[in-house]
């Protein structure tokens, strides 16, 4: 099923690199040229790029009329006019479109080159698949870096300088370290309760890690969906509903396994086991929902959704799970 | 700088999908054909795929001799023999090569199609850039899913069933939850120390989160480097050296900021502030090294490096940081 072009354009991730930076100049010919004249012209001027396999038919002021593949030139009789043999380009780019759109459209429509036209439908260039492939790789790398709380780097790992790598990592580490102070504050707030039941402390890492893992599972899934144009802001309710069901299933299994493990393999009482397992279940559902919805919200607000991934969500989820933990503990354990 | 083909082949990530699954059948012609005979043949049989822009010259038993671009057919005089105009394919694939290799080689050499030959240099098919692009996207998605502790899914997010998504998430969640019991065991082991200094508990989330963030930064960077063929097992010492320097810089900045924050903005004494900050510094360096080296080791052992990413590393790093924390606390605080 082909998607609507406007829909793809709308769902596109916001990044700075536009199509105009990677477009190349094609061979352009008038519509009244005959096929043998076109071939003669190509012999004279050459084709600008080994990966360009069309020439472009333009009218006055470079208005794009059509494109003719080398294959069509090859198999058509010499006397035929280009306007009779040209294909009408049903997918075009604009110079200010995101480079990722070029790659998405090529994949969507199985094309290896796309013409770029301005607002008046004048041909300004052509994007070829080799450049689009490079864009796909770069964008995927950048998304992964953002998901792991780094500023995107330009260079391959072994060629990046230590100072540059430090610079791309330290801002997020600092921010997340300071925001974790908030989590610490929650624990400090419940210090008396913890002093009464030191055993509760031992489960904090498990609760926080599981919450973090659930949050990164749903956030990475949704972020990738946004990047590939499979998920849009308007799908937020479908994401909410899907994550609710998936996380409920996960929560049930994890809570039951955890409850049984605590009862059978450790010395904690059933009240503590119940407190920990209930907290786990609530944490799993909350983390999944936060992880699934924050990237969509970020996209809507014009931020890069990948920035919302695991580390930032972990901080939110840590705080939530601790609050749930201590509230449940005070209800169930009376501390 | 072009890389060596064997080097690229060797560094390639291990996945199950081979080139043979995506190759197409090209037009093949004998070397003694003239250009006008070739064009006539193409007119008769057509070209098999809109994205294939070469025909292939083969000898006996389909031995690959060369490839002729449509462009070359177009601009060459009709009487010239194909053997005089064909290019010798300097990059070829084998049917059992990984699909990702096809995409990497196309990018490396700026090609939009690559011939596939068997061990006897017989042509078995051709891979085109549109298929290679799809492979790149799928592989990047799979890597991201594995990094976020999920089994790779085949379908777009909104089309995946709830049960299937549950199935791809729950195994890792269970495994990681149970392994976090180990971390809990460490805390339980030091319960008496914690009871004496409950304030120490409040810093556990910050220490664990920062360690986890550092580990995911270095692991994601290295995993992506491995995927793109930029990093190989033989680079392990360079990775070790680079991560040591980057993490030492990060550790210094984080520890100093944290020490000052604890002294100036909280009520903890300087001994506790020192204990927490030293633990932080050691955790940052350890996490970075574990994150950078585990994926390389996994690759060497034939596992997918992406599986080694953040969540698994988090569990290791949690345990390490807690042990360091309690050891330092017992030295510096005498508990």
XYZ file of C-alpha atoms in Angstrom:
670
model
C 0.000 0.000 0.000
C 1.517 3.317 -1.058
C 1.325 6.155 1.404
C 0.137 9.618 0.598
C 2.986 12.026 -0.201
C 1.713 14.763 2.073
C 1.361 12.257 4.860
C 4.987 11.192 4.463
C 6.127 14.817 4.310
C 4.190 15.608 7.476
C 5.504 12.657 9.470
C 9.086 13.391 8.609
C 11.572 13.883 11.443
C 12.848 17.429 11.785
C 16.545 17.673 10.984
C 18.645 20.393 9.475
C 19.888 18.864 6.276
C 17.902 19.740 3.198
C 17.711 18.158 -0.215
C 19.379 21.188 -1.828
C 22.707 20.185 -0.277
C 22.881 16.825 -2.042
C 21.213 17.450 -5.395
C 23.115 17.140 -8.651
C 22.641 18.759 -12.039
C 21.079 16.522 -14.715
C 21.096 16.685 -18.509
C 18.043 18.711 -19.566
C 16.468 18.568 -23.014
C 13.503 20.263 -24.730
C 10.301 18.242 -25.381
C 10.564 18.572 -29.174
C 13.922 16.794 -29.334
C 13.859 13.455 -31.084
C 15.321 10.382 -29.398
C 18.306 10.308 -31.768
C 18.966 13.996 -31.124
C 18.860 13.319 -27.405
C 21.351 10.484 -27.760
C 23.598 12.739 -29.836
C 23.447 15.413 -27.164
C 24.288 12.914 -24.426
C 27.254 11.717 -26.506
C 28.464 15.311 -26.727
C 27.984 16.515 -23.176
C 28.252 13.217 -21.321
C 26.071 12.389 -18.346
C 27.055 14.266 -15.205
C 27.016 11.339 -12.845
C 27.506 7.607 -13.245
C 24.521 7.031 -10.981
C 22.087 9.178 -12.944
C 20.126 7.151 -15.455
C 17.577 9.643 -16.722
C 17.629 12.865 -18.654
C 15.039 15.507 -17.884
C 12.607 17.218 -20.241
C 11.960 20.869 -19.419
C 9.916 23.646 -20.971
C 10.389 27.387 -20.625
C 12.192 28.544 -17.477
C 13.197 24.966 -16.761
C 9.612 23.905 -15.969
C 9.786 20.162 -15.400
C 7.729 18.302 -18.010
C 9.015 14.763 -17.717
C 11.920 12.372 -17.390
C 13.293 9.902 -19.914
C 15.269 6.879 -18.791
C 18.388 5.822 -20.675
C 16.573 2.532 -21.130
C 13.724 4.317 -22.928
C 16.189 6.133 -25.193
C 17.820 2.818 -25.966
C 14.715 0.912 -26.972
C 12.758 3.689 -28.712
C 12.970 4.479 -32.448
C 15.206 7.454 -33.193
C 12.530 9.669 -34.729
C 10.176 9.678 -31.749
C 9.906 12.971 -29.838
C 10.902 13.035 -26.197
C 7.467 14.345 -25.201
C 5.968 11.107 -26.502
C 8.324 8.833 -24.610
C 8.871 10.757 -21.385
C 7.404 9.656 -18.059
C 5.609 12.185 -15.905
C 7.449 12.341 -12.584
C 4.724 11.579 -10.078
C 7.037 12.074 -7.108
C 9.156 15.204 -6.812
C 11.115 16.852 -4.030
C 11.463 20.500 -3.054
C 14.885 22.012 -2.332
C 14.004 22.653 1.320
C 12.732 19.116 1.931
C 14.593 17.015 4.434
C 17.168 14.666 2.914
C 15.511 11.828 4.779
C 12.354 12.434 2.745
C 14.332 11.730 -0.419
C 15.431 8.389 0.994
C 11.929 7.544 2.235
C 10.289 8.347 -1.089
C 12.831 6.339 -3.060
C 12.099 3.335 -0.882
C 8.365 3.879 -0.920
C 8.222 4.094 -4.716
C 11.235 1.934 -5.641
C 13.008 4.760 -7.455
C 16.726 5.439 -7.730
C 16.542 9.123 -8.575
C 14.128 11.935 -7.816
C 13.835 15.383 -9.452
C 13.840 18.470 -7.223
C 11.551 21.349 -8.256
C 10.875 24.751 -6.739
C 7.451 26.249 -6.031
C 6.932 27.058 -9.718
C 7.725 23.489 -10.767
C 11.101 24.537 -12.187
C 13.749 21.813 -12.117
C 16.561 22.703 -9.722
C 18.379 19.373 -9.480
C 18.197 15.627 -9.000
C 18.869 13.438 -5.966
C 20.435 10.033 -6.652
C 20.113 6.860 -4.590
C 23.780 6.661 -3.592
C 23.485 9.975 -1.769
C 20.159 8.963 -0.267
C 21.708 5.768 1.083
C 24.448 7.751 2.790
C 21.764 9.950 4.344
C 19.916 6.914 5.724
C 23.071 5.659 7.411
C 23.897 9.041 8.902
C 20.384 9.582 10.199
C 20.274 6.146 11.808
C 23.630 6.782 13.474
C 22.472 10.165 14.749
C 19.272 8.682 16.144
C 21.234 6.001 17.976
C 23.607 8.577 19.408
C 20.742 10.748 20.611
C 18.986 7.735 22.103
C 22.142 7.024 24.091
C 22.264 10.637 25.341
C 25.040 11.914 23.101
C 25.289 14.840 20.751
C 25.619 13.453 17.226
C 29.202 13.221 16.013
C 30.327 13.759 12.458
C 33.291 11.411 12.298
C 33.806 7.645 12.515
C 34.608 6.411 16.037
C 38.317 5.835 15.622
C 38.845 9.196 13.923
C 37.004 11.299 16.519
C 39.240 13.217 18.875
C 39.041 12.545 22.607
C 38.063 16.148 23.328
C 35.284 16.060 20.751
C 33.913 12.794 22.149
C 34.101 14.213 25.653
C 32.206 17.263 24.418
C 29.452 15.183 22.883
C 28.965 13.089 26.026
C 29.446 15.366 29.034
C 26.451 17.752 28.640
C 23.888 14.960 28.910
C 25.819 13.170 31.648
C 25.864 16.349 33.723
C 22.196 17.094 33.114
C 21.113 13.555 33.936
C 23.367 13.379 37.003
C 21.867 16.561 38.388
C 18.327 15.439 37.627
C 19.034 12.167 39.444
C 19.481 14.327 42.537
C 15.709 14.632 42.380
C 15.408 10.855 42.693
C 17.854 10.966 45.574
C 15.672 13.598 47.199
C 12.702 11.231 47.109
C 14.712 8.544 48.865
C 16.001 11.024 51.443
C 12.420 12.104 52.066
C 11.494 8.535 52.975
C 14.696 7.941 54.969
C 12.826 7.124 58.171
C 10.689 4.552 56.441
C 13.805 3.000 54.939
C 15.590 2.955 58.284
C 12.637 0.973 59.647
C 12.735 -1.473 56.742
C 16.272 -1.518 55.350
C 15.352 -4.631 53.353
C 13.320 -2.410 51.014
C 16.526 -0.756 49.778
C 17.749 -3.955 48.194
C 14.901 -3.885 45.657
C 15.411 -0.327 44.480
C 17.934 -1.221 41.718
C 15.683 -3.969 40.336
C 12.641 -1.676 40.262
C 14.535 1.187 38.675
C 16.295 -1.001 36.116
C 13.146 -2.809 35.051
C 11.327 0.503 34.714
C 14.219 1.870 32.676
C 14.261 -1.188 30.431
C 10.515 -0.995 29.760
C 10.775 2.710 29.045
C 13.609 2.230 26.600
C 11.809 -0.630 24.855
C 8.707 1.411 24.142
C 10.545 4.667 23.453
C 12.987 3.139 20.986
C 10.154 1.359 19.183
C 8.134 4.544 18.866
C 11.141 6.736 17.976
C 12.105 4.383 15.154
C 8.500 4.326 13.973
C 8.532 8.132 13.880
C 11.846 8.150 11.971
C 10.555 5.724 9.367
C 7.313 7.678 9.021
C 5.290 4.714 10.327
C 3.962 6.598 13.359
C 2.620 10.167 13.469
C 1.334 12.477 16.189
C -2.225 11.615 15.232
C -1.500 8.006 16.210
C -0.936 8.937 19.863
C -4.088 7.202 21.006
C -3.277 4.009 19.137
C 0.185 4.051 20.732
C -1.366 4.624 24.158
C -3.806 1.751 23.703
C -1.193 -0.628 22.306
C 1.366 0.158 25.017
C -1.303 -0.220 27.698
C -2.070 -3.745 26.570
C 1.536 -4.809 25.954
C 2.726 -3.353 29.265
C -0.124 -4.946 31.220
C 0.878 -8.347 29.900
C 4.546 -7.689 30.743
C 3.604 -6.328 34.185
C 1.561 -9.421 35.033
C 4.300 -11.860 34.101
C 7.097 -9.907 35.780
C 5.128 -9.288 38.977
C 4.093 -12.937 39.354
C 7.609 -14.245 38.693
C 9.060 -11.703 41.093
C 6.511 -12.467 43.817
C 7.188 -16.190 43.600
C 10.955 -15.691 43.556
C 10.847 -13.468 46.653
C 8.597 -15.865 48.550
C 10.390 -19.059 47.604
C 14.012 -18.008 47.303
C 14.502 -15.177 49.799
C 13.639 -14.616 53.424
C 11.340 -11.618 52.952
C 7.775 -11.855 54.175
C 4.742 -11.940 51.935
C 3.891 -8.308 52.723
C 7.259 -7.090 51.448
C 7.050 -9.439 48.440
C 3.610 -8.051 47.634
C 4.771 -4.450 47.997
C 7.731 -5.005 45.684
C 5.714 -6.912 43.094
C 2.857 -4.431 42.998
C 5.329 -1.580 42.635
C 6.987 -3.506 39.828
C 3.690 -3.932 37.976
C 2.744 -0.266 38.276
C 6.273 0.796 37.275
C 6.234 -1.376 34.174
C 2.952 0.093 32.916
C 3.919 3.680 33.743
C 7.357 3.322 32.129
C 5.940 1.864 28.960
C 3.414 4.665 28.633
C 5.934 7.413 29.379
C 8.397 5.832 26.937
C 5.784 5.506 24.216
C 4.173 8.916 24.524
C 7.063 11.292 25.351
C 8.735 10.903 21.917
C 5.435 11.617 20.146
C 4.937 14.701 22.283
C 8.509 15.823 21.597
C 7.916 15.451 17.865
C 4.766 17.525 18.143
C 6.643 20.267 19.981
C 9.324 20.321 17.299
C 12.070 18.520 19.247
C 13.948 15.510 17.977
C 12.081 12.512 19.442
C 15.326 10.555 19.788
C 16.430 12.967 22.528
C 13.515 11.682 24.602
C 14.887 8.157 24.634
C 16.042 5.921 27.416
C 18.229 8.120 29.640
C 15.807 11.009 29.972
C 12.889 8.633 30.369
C 14.867 6.632 32.921
C 15.102 9.677 35.146
C 11.342 10.278 34.984
C 10.612 6.608 35.511
C 12.998 6.312 38.474
C 11.186 9.086 40.284
C 7.759 7.632 39.525
C 8.687 4.132 40.612
C 10.193 5.306 43.905
C 7.113 7.348 44.776
C 4.887 4.358 44.050
C 7.201 2.120 46.062
C 7.165 4.242 49.197
C 3.438 4.947 49.006
C 2.646 1.261 48.665
C 5.101 0.431 51.445
C 3.429 2.855 53.808
C -0.001 1.368 52.997
C 0.940 -2.315 53.048
C 3.722 -2.361 55.605
C 2.457 0.441 57.791
C 5.759 2.330 57.878
C 40.287 6.233 1.207
C 38.809 2.982 -0.054
C 38.854 0.059 2.305
C 40.092 -3.364 1.436
C 37.288 -5.728 0.395
C 38.444 -8.561 2.643
C 38.639 -6.148 5.525
C 35.038 -5.065 4.967
C 33.919 -8.685 4.630
C 35.691 -9.594 7.865
C 34.263 -6.715 9.897
C 30.733 -7.396 8.814
C 28.099 -8.007 11.478
C 26.827 -11.559 11.618
C 23.178 -11.769 10.603
C 21.175 -14.420 8.894
C 20.057 -12.767 5.670
C 22.195 -13.517 2.671
C 22.547 -11.789 -0.667
C 20.975 -14.740 -2.493
C 17.563 -13.796 -1.069
C 17.482 -10.370 -2.714
C 19.330 -10.867 -5.996
C 17.599 -10.427 -9.350
C 18.275 -11.913 -12.757
C 19.983 -9.570 -15.260
C 20.159 -9.602 -19.065
C 23.252 -11.597 -20.032
C 25.018 -11.317 -23.391
C 28.073 -12.945 -25.012
C 31.299 -10.896 -25.416
C 31.251 -11.091 -29.225
C 27.915 -9.308 -29.489
C 28.083 -5.885 -31.072
C 26.522 -2.883 -29.359
C 23.665 -2.711 -31.882
C 22.976 -6.436 -31.429
C 22.882 -5.872 -27.670
C 20.421 -3.023 -28.048
C 18.291 -5.189 -30.343
C 18.308 -7.988 -27.752
C 17.303 -5.581 -24.983
C 14.456 -4.296 -27.178
C 13.251 -7.877 -27.604
C 13.540 -9.227 -24.069
C 13.188 -5.994 -22.121
C 15.191 -5.307 -18.989
C 14.037 -7.303 -15.998
C 13.937 -4.468 -13.511
C 13.474 -0.710 -13.773
C 16.333 -0.234 -11.351
C 18.866 -2.322 -13.270
C 20.973 -0.200 -15.583
C 23.585 -2.635 -16.800
C 23.625 -5.782 -18.876
C 26.189 -8.448 -18.058
C 28.724 -10.082 -20.356
C 29.319 -13.764 -19.645
C 31.442 -16.486 -21.196
C 30.937 -20.238 -21.023
C 28.972 -21.497 -18.011
C 27.937 -17.945 -17.217
C 31.474 -16.929 -16.199
C 31.283 -13.204 -15.500
C 33.480 -11.270 -17.931
C 32.180 -7.738 -17.550
C 29.274 -5.365 -17.274
C 28.035 -2.798 -19.786
C 26.011 0.197 -18.648
C 23.005 1.348 -20.659
C 24.826 4.642 -20.882
C 27.778 2.939 -22.600
C 25.432 1.214 -25.056
C 23.836 4.564 -25.786
C 27.001 6.483 -26.546
C 29.057 3.778 -28.297
C 29.043 3.129 -32.056
C 26.869 0.171 -33.037
C 29.644 -1.960 -34.510
C 31.816 -2.111 -31.406
C 31.991 -5.481 -29.618
C 30.768 -5.681 -26.039
C 34.141 -7.044 -24.914
C 35.720 -3.761 -26.012
C 33.260 -1.559 -24.155
C 32.526 -3.596 -21.039
C 33.815 -2.635 -17.601
C 35.474 -5.262 -15.445
C 33.475 -5.538 -12.246
C 36.047 -4.857 -9.566
C 33.578 -5.463 -6.745
C 31.447 -8.613 -6.691
C 29.345 -10.371 -4.092
C 28.941 -14.039 -3.280
C 25.482 -15.566 -2.792
C 26.188 -16.372 0.849
C 27.418 -12.848 1.683
C 25.421 -10.836 4.173
C 22.926 -8.421 2.623
C 24.484 -5.661 4.684
C 27.743 -6.207 2.785
C 25.934 -5.369 -0.453
C 24.776 -2.077 1.027
C 28.198 -1.289 2.489
C 30.021 -1.973 -0.772
C 27.588 0.130 -2.792
C 28.210 3.035 -0.468
C 31.936 2.467 -0.332
C 32.275 2.423 -4.119
C 29.316 4.624 -5.114
C 27.637 1.864 -7.126
C 23.926 1.207 -7.617
C 24.170 -2.443 -8.598
C 26.541 -5.279 -7.816
C 26.915 -8.666 -9.572
C 26.793 -11.842 -7.481
C 29.146 -14.678 -8.505
C 29.726 -18.142 -7.093
C 33.099 -19.673 -6.252
C 33.812 -20.355 -9.941
C 33.100 -16.723 -10.878
C 29.791 -17.715 -12.524
C 27.148 -14.986 -12.480
C 24.212 -15.967 -10.283
C 22.380 -12.634 -10.004
C 22.544 -8.913 -9.367
C 21.701 -6.840 -6.286
C 20.178 -3.404 -6.931
C 20.387 -0.308 -4.734
C 16.685 -0.144 -3.918
C 16.881 -3.529 -2.217
C 20.124 -2.581 -0.497
C 18.493 0.566 0.894
C 15.678 -1.477 2.378
C 18.287 -3.732 3.979
C 20.058 -0.752 5.559
C 16.826 0.449 7.135
C 15.925 -2.991 8.459
C 19.370 -3.589 9.900
C 19.406 -0.206 11.641
C 15.958 -0.901 13.107
C 17.056 -4.339 14.298
C 20.176 -2.920 15.929
C 18.110 -0.299 17.758
C 15.662 -2.944 18.950
C 18.461 -5.168 20.207
C 20.126 -2.211 21.927
C 16.851 -1.590 23.760
C 16.658 -5.245 24.853
C 14.016 -6.416 22.401
C 13.908 -9.242 19.914
C 13.785 -7.712 16.431
C 10.267 -7.434 15.033
C 9.364 -7.814 11.394
C 6.400 -5.462 11.175
C 5.865 -1.710 11.500
C 4.864 -0.616 15.016
C 1.174 -0.022 14.427
C 0.752 -3.306 12.557
C 2.456 -5.514 15.143
C 0.088 -7.545 17.306
C 0.080 -7.026 21.051
C 1.022 -10.650 21.674
C 3.946 -10.466 19.272
C 5.219 -7.253 20.884
C 4.836 -8.823 24.312
C 6.807 -11.815 23.061
C 9.632 -9.666 21.764
C 9.943 -7.716 25.015
C 9.283 -10.118 27.895
C 12.298 -12.471 27.574
C 14.835 -9.711 28.098
C 12.761 -8.036 30.798
C 12.603 -11.308 32.735
C 16.291 -12.019 32.299
C 17.316 -8.524 33.334
C 14.891 -8.484 36.272
C 16.317 -11.717 37.603
C 19.896 -10.588 37.085
C 19.093 -7.390 39.011
C 18.477 -9.693 41.978
C 22.239 -9.997 42.021
C 22.537 -6.237 42.516
C 19.945 -6.463 45.259
C 22.036 -9.187 46.856
C 24.999 -6.821 47.054
C 22.887 -4.211 48.812
C 21.471 -6.811 51.194
C 25.013 -7.926 51.955
C 25.883 -4.401 53.082
C 22.612 -3.892 54.928
C 24.303 -3.232 58.244
C 26.512 -0.554 56.747
C 23.467 1.065 55.164
C 21.520 0.936 58.422
C 24.389 2.868 60.025
C 24.435 5.463 57.232
C 20.968 5.561 55.644
C 21.978 8.775 53.855
C 24.139 6.660 51.537
C 21.013 5.071 50.051
C 19.877 8.341 48.539
C 22.863 8.369 46.161
C 22.406 4.869 44.805
C 20.042 5.904 41.961
C 22.358 8.711 40.821
C 25.404 6.413 40.831
C 23.601 3.628 39.004
C 21.984 5.925 36.441
C 25.193 7.769 35.630
C 27.029 4.469 35.255
C 24.267 3.193 33.011
C 24.344 6.346 30.897
C 28.116 6.169 30.428
C 27.898 2.504 29.539
C 25.223 3.091 26.960
C 27.116 6.020 25.442
C 30.250 4.010 24.836
C 28.452 0.776 23.905
C 26.157 2.423 21.356
C 29.086 4.271 19.794
C 31.124 1.094 19.458
C 28.183 -1.058 18.309
C 27.367 1.408 15.542
C 31.047 1.508 14.571
C 31.032 -2.290 14.310
C 27.835 -2.219 12.218
C 29.261 0.312 9.791
C 32.524 -1.631 9.543
C 34.466 1.274 11.094
C 35.607 -0.742 14.113
C 36.942 -4.317 14.149
C 38.084 -6.733 16.847
C 41.690 -5.853 16.111
C 40.903 -2.280 17.221
C 40.133 -3.362 20.786
C 43.220 -1.690 22.191
C 42.498 1.586 20.406
C 38.960 1.483 21.806
C 40.317 0.759 25.295
C 42.769 3.651 25.085
C 40.240 6.094 23.653
C 37.533 5.204 26.187
C 40.044 5.452 29.024
C 40.865 9.024 28.087
C 37.298 10.126 27.316
C 35.923 8.546 30.488
C 38.659 10.031 32.661
C 37.736 13.502 31.435
C 34.019 12.817 32.047
C 34.767 11.297 35.468
C 36.759 14.352 36.562
C 34.081 16.836 35.586
C 31.196 14.816 37.026
C 32.977 14.052 40.287
C 33.989 17.679 40.890
C 30.506 19.020 40.079
C 28.915 16.381 42.284
C 31.313 17.014 45.179
C 30.654 20.760 45.094
C 26.900 20.252 44.820
C 26.830 17.897 47.821
C 28.978 20.219 49.949
C 27.237 23.448 49.049
C 23.632 22.418 48.488
C 22.999 19.479 50.832
C 23.666 18.752 54.460
C 25.996 15.785 53.989
C 29.487 15.974 55.433
C 32.627 16.130 53.351
C 33.454 12.475 54.033
C 30.148 11.322 52.500
C 30.527 13.795 49.626
C 34.005 12.443 48.956
C 32.833 8.828 49.109
C 30.000 9.478 46.654
C 32.164 11.517 44.261
C 35.024 9.027 44.219
C 32.570 6.196 43.592
C 31.079 8.240 40.790
C 34.472 8.745 39.143
C 35.397 5.075 39.337
C 31.928 4.047 38.090
C 32.141 6.355 35.078
C 35.493 4.941 33.959
C 34.485 1.320 34.572
C 31.145 1.753 32.785
C 32.737 3.350 29.771
C 35.283 0.560 29.474
C 32.734 -2.216 29.949
C 30.418 -0.523 27.445
C 33.170 -0.097 24.891
C 34.772 -3.518 25.149
C 31.836 -5.920 25.699
C 30.368 -5.387 22.199
C 33.768 -6.032 20.593
C 34.150 -9.199 22.634
C 30.619 -10.280 21.690
C 31.418 -9.756 18.020
C 34.565 -11.840 18.397
C 32.598 -14.658 20.007
C 30.062 -14.604 17.176
C 27.196 -12.886 19.040
C 25.397 -9.813 17.797
C 27.169 -6.874 19.475
C 23.910 -4.933 19.723
C 22.653 -7.449 22.294
C 25.451 -6.275 24.580
C 24.090 -2.747 24.678
C 22.743 -0.632 27.476
C 20.442 -2.930 29.485
C 22.858 -5.820 29.822
C 25.733 -3.468 30.492
C 23.600 -1.590 33.020
C 23.262 -4.739 35.088
C 27.018 -5.314 35.117
C 27.707 -1.667 35.834
C 25.154 -1.519 38.675
C 26.871 -4.362 40.452
C 30.342 -2.882 39.951
C 29.348 0.579 41.152
C 27.663 -0.751 44.299
C 30.684 -2.831 45.236
C 32.960 0.192 44.767
C 30.524 2.340 46.756
C 30.399 0.083 49.795
C 34.135 -0.628 49.762
C 34.931 3.080 49.640
C 32.329 3.792 52.310
C 33.867 1.261 54.629
C 37.342 2.776 54.088
C 36.397 6.453 54.244
C 33.475 6.400 56.657
C 34.628 3.480 58.781
C 31.323 1.623 58.618
